[in-house]
Structure formats: structure tokens, C-alpha cells
Amino acid sequence: VDCLAEMAARDEWMTVEGGKRLNRWIHCATCHQGFNAAVDMEMTRRRWRHHRGGPVSEEKRHALGCLACALRFGNEIDAADRLEEEMTRGLARDSPTVLLNEMTGTAHLERTNHAAVLDMLTNLRERVGRCGDVGVRLAHARATAHTLHSLGRSREAVAYAAHSVELASSSFGPESSMALCCASSYAVLLAVDGRVQESLTELSRVLAAQTRGLGADHPRTRATKANLDSILSYEDGRRTRRPCGL
């Protein structure tokens, strides 16, 4: 982690194939995949320490927002609230930072009150549309799909998931990491909604693209294959577990 943080501190952004820019605090400079688990949390903390003493900037606000989100998922709610108040001070109500902050603020409700989360996301829909930021629109579509799925409203969840695939594909490319991640979630929701053949077709497409781009042993590729095998087994009439998830 020391080496990763030193590299990110020297040059935060890198340009990869296709001209896409990735942040070294979030993505590996070698494989370009996002950090996970403990490494992600430590890089998030170090990113905020790196920017904390500097002038107000989008990089500083984003570093603060990422740490606040991580703290909230770690159930450090009071610390997250203080950081989020600092992050949104002086910003316009419909700015991307404020909207993303409000969406991540629903995370602590998710396990106990899906209906409240859906109400909050619905109330944000018009403001998200006015914002026009692709990242905000994509985050809103994915969060809404996940919440609708949790409420058992699979048909509506599929529609939002399909929208997220369209947004990610048109913005980052159909075989980008984000587009394939959205497509995998969409395929699982298709199966939940009873559209099994469409689900299998989409999962097979995603698996082929991930195998080409990430390799067969990458965790995301293995997760997609596990979902595909699970749905195939279910179709064959064998008792099996549910798909891995969204």
C-alpha cells in the first residue's frame, strides 16, 4: 500500500487505452481494476490525508466523499456525517457532489428500510436529470435497480438496470469494466424476473468479454461464471443456490 499511495500522490491520474482517465487512488496502475476490501479502505484514508491540507478542489471534495462513504459502510455514521457536512458546504444543491452525497447517505438505511431508500431515490430523480452528470445518473440508476430488487419489484428493477447498461456502454464503451459490471447485474435481474434465456445470453456475453479483458481467474470473471452456472443448473432442474447477486 505504501508504494501504491506514493505513486498516487506523485501523479493522481493515468490515461489508459481508449483515452479513459483513471485515478490511481482507486485503480491499480497495472491491471486498471478498482481496489477492494482493506486495500481500498487504506487508500481512501491516505487519499484524504494527502488532500486535506490543500486548497478546495474537486479532487479534495472527491477524496473526502469517498472516505465518508467508506466510513458509513463501516458503520462509523457520526464521522461520516461530519465529513459530508464539510464536503457539501457552499455547493449548489444540484451539483454532482451534493447529489452523490445524498445517494450514499441512503446506504445506512438499506438493510432495514428499503421503502425509505426508494422514496429518497425517487425524490432525487428530477434533480439527477437536471444535473446531467453521467456518473450521477449511473449511480442513481444502479441504486434504484438494487432497491427495487430488494423490495421484490423485479420488473421495475430490470428497467433501471437496463438503463444503467445503456448509460455505461455509451459513456465508457460496451466492454468497459463499468458497462460489464452493470450488464452482469442486469442479467441476474432478468433471471429473477423469469426471463431466463435473455439472462443466459447476456451473462454469456459478459463472461466472454471479461475473459478477454480480465482473464478467466479474475474475481469478476469467476463471479459471472458462478452466476451463469447457477442459472443453468436451476434450468436443468437441479437444486442449487441463488445467483451470487447484483
Coordinates of C-alpha atoms in Angstrom, one line a residue, residues 3-203:
C3 CA 4.1 2.1 -2.9
L4 CA 0.6 2.5 -4.3
A5 CA 0.0 5.6 -2.2
E6 CA 3.3 7.1 -3.1
M7 CA 2.6 6.6 -6.8
A8 CA -0.9 8.2 -6.5
A9 CA 0.5 11.1 -4.5
R10 CA 3.1 11.9 -7.3
D11 CA 0.6 11.6 -10.2
E12 CA -3.0 11.1 -9.3
W13 CA -4.4 10.4 -12.8
M14 CA -3.4 8.0 -15.5
T15 CA -4.6 7.6 -19.1
V16 CA -5.4 4.1 -20.3
E17 CA -6.4 2.5 -23.6
G18 CA -9.1 4.5 -25.3
G19 CA -8.2 7.7 -23.7
K20 CA -10.0 7.0 -20.4
R21 CA -8.6 8.6 -17.3
L22 CA -8.4 6.6 -14.1
N23 CA -7.5 7.7 -10.6
R24 CA -4.5 5.9 -9.0
W25 CA -6.0 6.2 -5.5
I26 CA -8.9 4.0 -6.8
H27 CA -7.4 1.9 -9.6
C28 CA -4.4 -0.3 -9.9
A29 CA -1.8 1.2 -12.3
T30 CA -1.0 -2.2 -13.7
C31 CA -4.4 -4.0 -14.3
H32 CA -6.6 -0.9 -14.0
Q33 CA -9.1 -2.6 -11.8
G34 CA -10.5 -1.0 -8.7
F35 CA -9.0 -1.8 -5.3
N36 CA -11.1 -4.0 -2.9
A37 CA -11.6 -4.5 0.8
A38 CA -8.8 -3.4 3.2
V39 CA -6.6 -2.0 0.4
D40 CA -9.4 0.2 -0.8
M41 CA -10.1 1.5 2.7
E42 CA -6.5 2.3 3.4
M43 CA -6.0 4.0 0.0
T44 CA -9.2 6.0 0.7
R45 CA -7.8 7.2 4.1
R46 CA -4.4 8.1 2.6
R47 CA -6.0 9.9 -0.3
W48 CA -7.9 12.2 2.2
R49 CA -4.7 12.8 4.2
H50 CA -2.9 13.7 1.0
H51 CA -5.5 16.3 0.0
R52 CA -6.7 17.6 3.4
G53 CA -4.2 20.4 3.8
G54 CA -4.5 21.7 0.2
P55 CA -6.9 24.3 -1.3
V56 CA -10.5 23.5 -2.1
S57 CA -10.7 21.5 -5.3
E58 CA -12.8 18.8 -6.9
E59 CA -10.1 16.3 -6.1
K60 CA -10.2 17.2 -2.5
R61 CA -14.0 17.0 -2.3
H62 CA -14.0 13.7 -4.1
A63 CA -11.4 12.3 -1.7
L64 CA -13.5 13.5 1.3
G65 CA -16.6 12.0 -0.2
C66 CA -15.0 8.6 -0.8
L67 CA -13.8 8.4 2.8
A68 CA -17.2 9.5 4.1
C69 CA -18.9 6.7 2.1
A70 CA -16.4 4.1 3.3
L71 CA -16.9 5.2 6.9
R72 CA -20.7 4.9 6.5
F73 CA -20.4 1.4 5.2
G74 CA -18.1 0.7 8.2
N75 CA -20.9 1.9 10.5
E76 CA -19.0 5.0 11.6
I77 CA -22.0 7.1 11.0
D78 CA -21.1 10.2 13.1
A79 CA -17.7 10.5 11.5
A80 CA -19.2 10.2 8.0
D81 CA -21.9 12.8 8.8
R82 CA -19.2 15.3 9.9
L83 CA -17.2 14.7 6.7
E84 CA -20.2 15.0 4.5
E85 CA -21.3 18.3 6.0
E86 CA -17.8 19.6 5.3
M87 CA -17.9 18.3 1.7
T88 CA -21.2 19.9 0.7
R89 CA -20.7 23.3 2.4
G90 CA -21.1 26.1 -0.1
L91 CA -22.0 23.9 -3.1
A92 CA -25.1 24.2 -5.3
R93 CA -28.0 21.9 -4.3
D94 CA -27.9 20.1 -7.7
S95 CA -24.1 19.8 -8.1
P96 CA -22.8 16.3 -8.7
T97 CA -21.0 16.2 -5.3
V98 CA -24.2 17.0 -3.4
L99 CA -26.3 14.6 -5.3
L100 CA -23.8 11.7 -4.9
N101 CA -23.5 12.6 -1.2
E102 CA -27.3 12.3 -0.8
M103 CA -27.4 9.0 -2.6
T104 CA -24.6 7.5 -0.5
G105 CA -26.4 8.8 2.6
T106 CA -29.1 6.2 2.0
A107 CA -26.7 3.3 2.5
H108 CA -27.2 3.0 6.2
L109 CA -30.9 2.6 5.7
E110 CA -30.6 -0.1 3.1
R111 CA -30.6 -3.1 5.3
T112 CA -33.6 -2.1 7.4
N113 CA -35.8 0.2 5.3
H114 CA -35.8 -0.4 1.6
A115 CA -39.0 1.6 1.1
A116 CA -37.5 4.7 2.7
V117 CA -34.4 4.4 0.4
L118 CA -36.7 4.1 -2.6
D119 CA -38.6 7.2 -1.5
M120 CA -35.3 9.2 -1.2
L121 CA -34.1 8.0 -4.6
T122 CA -37.4 8.8 -6.2
N123 CA -37.3 12.3 -4.8
L124 CA -33.8 12.8 -6.2
R125 CA -34.8 11.7 -9.8
E126 CA -35.7 15.1 -11.1
R127 CA -32.6 16.7 -9.7
V128 CA -30.4 13.9 -11.1
G129 CA -31.9 14.6 -14.5
R130 CA -31.1 18.3 -14.3
C131 CA -27.6 17.6 -13.2
G132 CA -26.7 15.8 -16.4
D133 CA -23.5 14.2 -15.0
V134 CA -23.1 10.7 -16.3
G135 CA -21.6 9.4 -13.0
V136 CA -24.5 10.7 -11.0
R137 CA -27.1 9.4 -13.4
L138 CA -25.4 6.0 -13.4
A139 CA -25.2 5.8 -9.6
H140 CA -28.9 6.7 -9.3
A141 CA -30.0 4.1 -11.9
R142 CA -28.0 1.3 -10.2
A143 CA -29.1 2.2 -6.7
T144 CA -32.7 2.3 -7.8
A145 CA -32.5 -1.0 -9.5
H146 CA -30.9 -2.6 -6.4
T147 CA -33.5 -1.1 -4.1
L148 CA -36.4 -2.2 -6.3
H149 CA -35.0 -5.7 -6.4
S150 CA -34.8 -5.8 -2.6
L151 CA -38.5 -4.8 -2.5
G152 CA -39.4 -7.7 -4.8
R153 CA -40.3 -5.4 -7.7
S154 CA -38.2 -7.2 -10.3
R155 CA -39.9 -5.9 -13.4
E156 CA -39.1 -2.3 -12.5
A157 CA -35.7 -3.2 -11.3
V158 CA -34.9 -4.7 -14.7
A159 CA -35.9 -1.4 -16.4
Y160 CA -33.5 0.6 -14.3
A161 CA -30.7 -1.9 -14.7
A162 CA -31.1 -1.8 -18.5
H163 CA -30.8 2.0 -18.3
S164 CA -27.6 1.7 -16.4
V165 CA -26.2 -0.6 -19.0
E166 CA -27.1 1.9 -21.8
L167 CA -25.5 4.8 -19.8
A168 CA -22.3 2.9 -19.1
S169 CA -21.9 1.5 -22.6
S170 CA -22.5 4.8 -24.3
S171 CA -20.2 6.7 -21.9
F172 CA -17.3 4.3 -21.3
G173 CA -17.7 1.6 -24.1
P174 CA -19.7 -1.6 -24.2
E175 CA -16.8 -3.7 -22.9
S176 CA -15.6 -1.3 -20.2
S177 CA -15.3 -2.5 -16.7
M178 CA -18.3 -0.4 -15.6
A179 CA -20.5 -1.4 -18.6
L180 CA -19.8 -5.1 -17.9
C181 CA -20.5 -4.8 -14.2
C182 CA -23.8 -3.2 -15.0
A183 CA -24.6 -5.8 -17.6
S184 CA -23.9 -8.6 -15.1
S185 CA -26.3 -7.1 -12.6
Y186 CA -28.9 -6.6 -15.3
A187 CA -28.6 -10.3 -16.4
V188 CA -29.1 -11.5 -12.8
L189 CA -32.3 -9.4 -12.5
L190 CA -33.6 -10.8 -15.8
A191 CA -33.3 -14.3 -14.3
V192 CA -35.1 -13.1 -11.1
D193 CA -37.9 -11.7 -13.3
G194 CA -38.3 -15.1 -15.1
R195 CA -36.6 -14.1 -18.4
V196 CA -34.0 -16.8 -18.1
Q197 CA -33.0 -17.2 -21.7
E198 CA -32.3 -13.5 -22.0
S199 CA -30.3 -13.7 -18.8
L200 CA -28.2 -16.6 -20.0
T201 CA -27.5 -14.8 -23.3
E202 CA -26.4 -11.6 -21.5
L203 CA -24.3 -13.4 -18.9

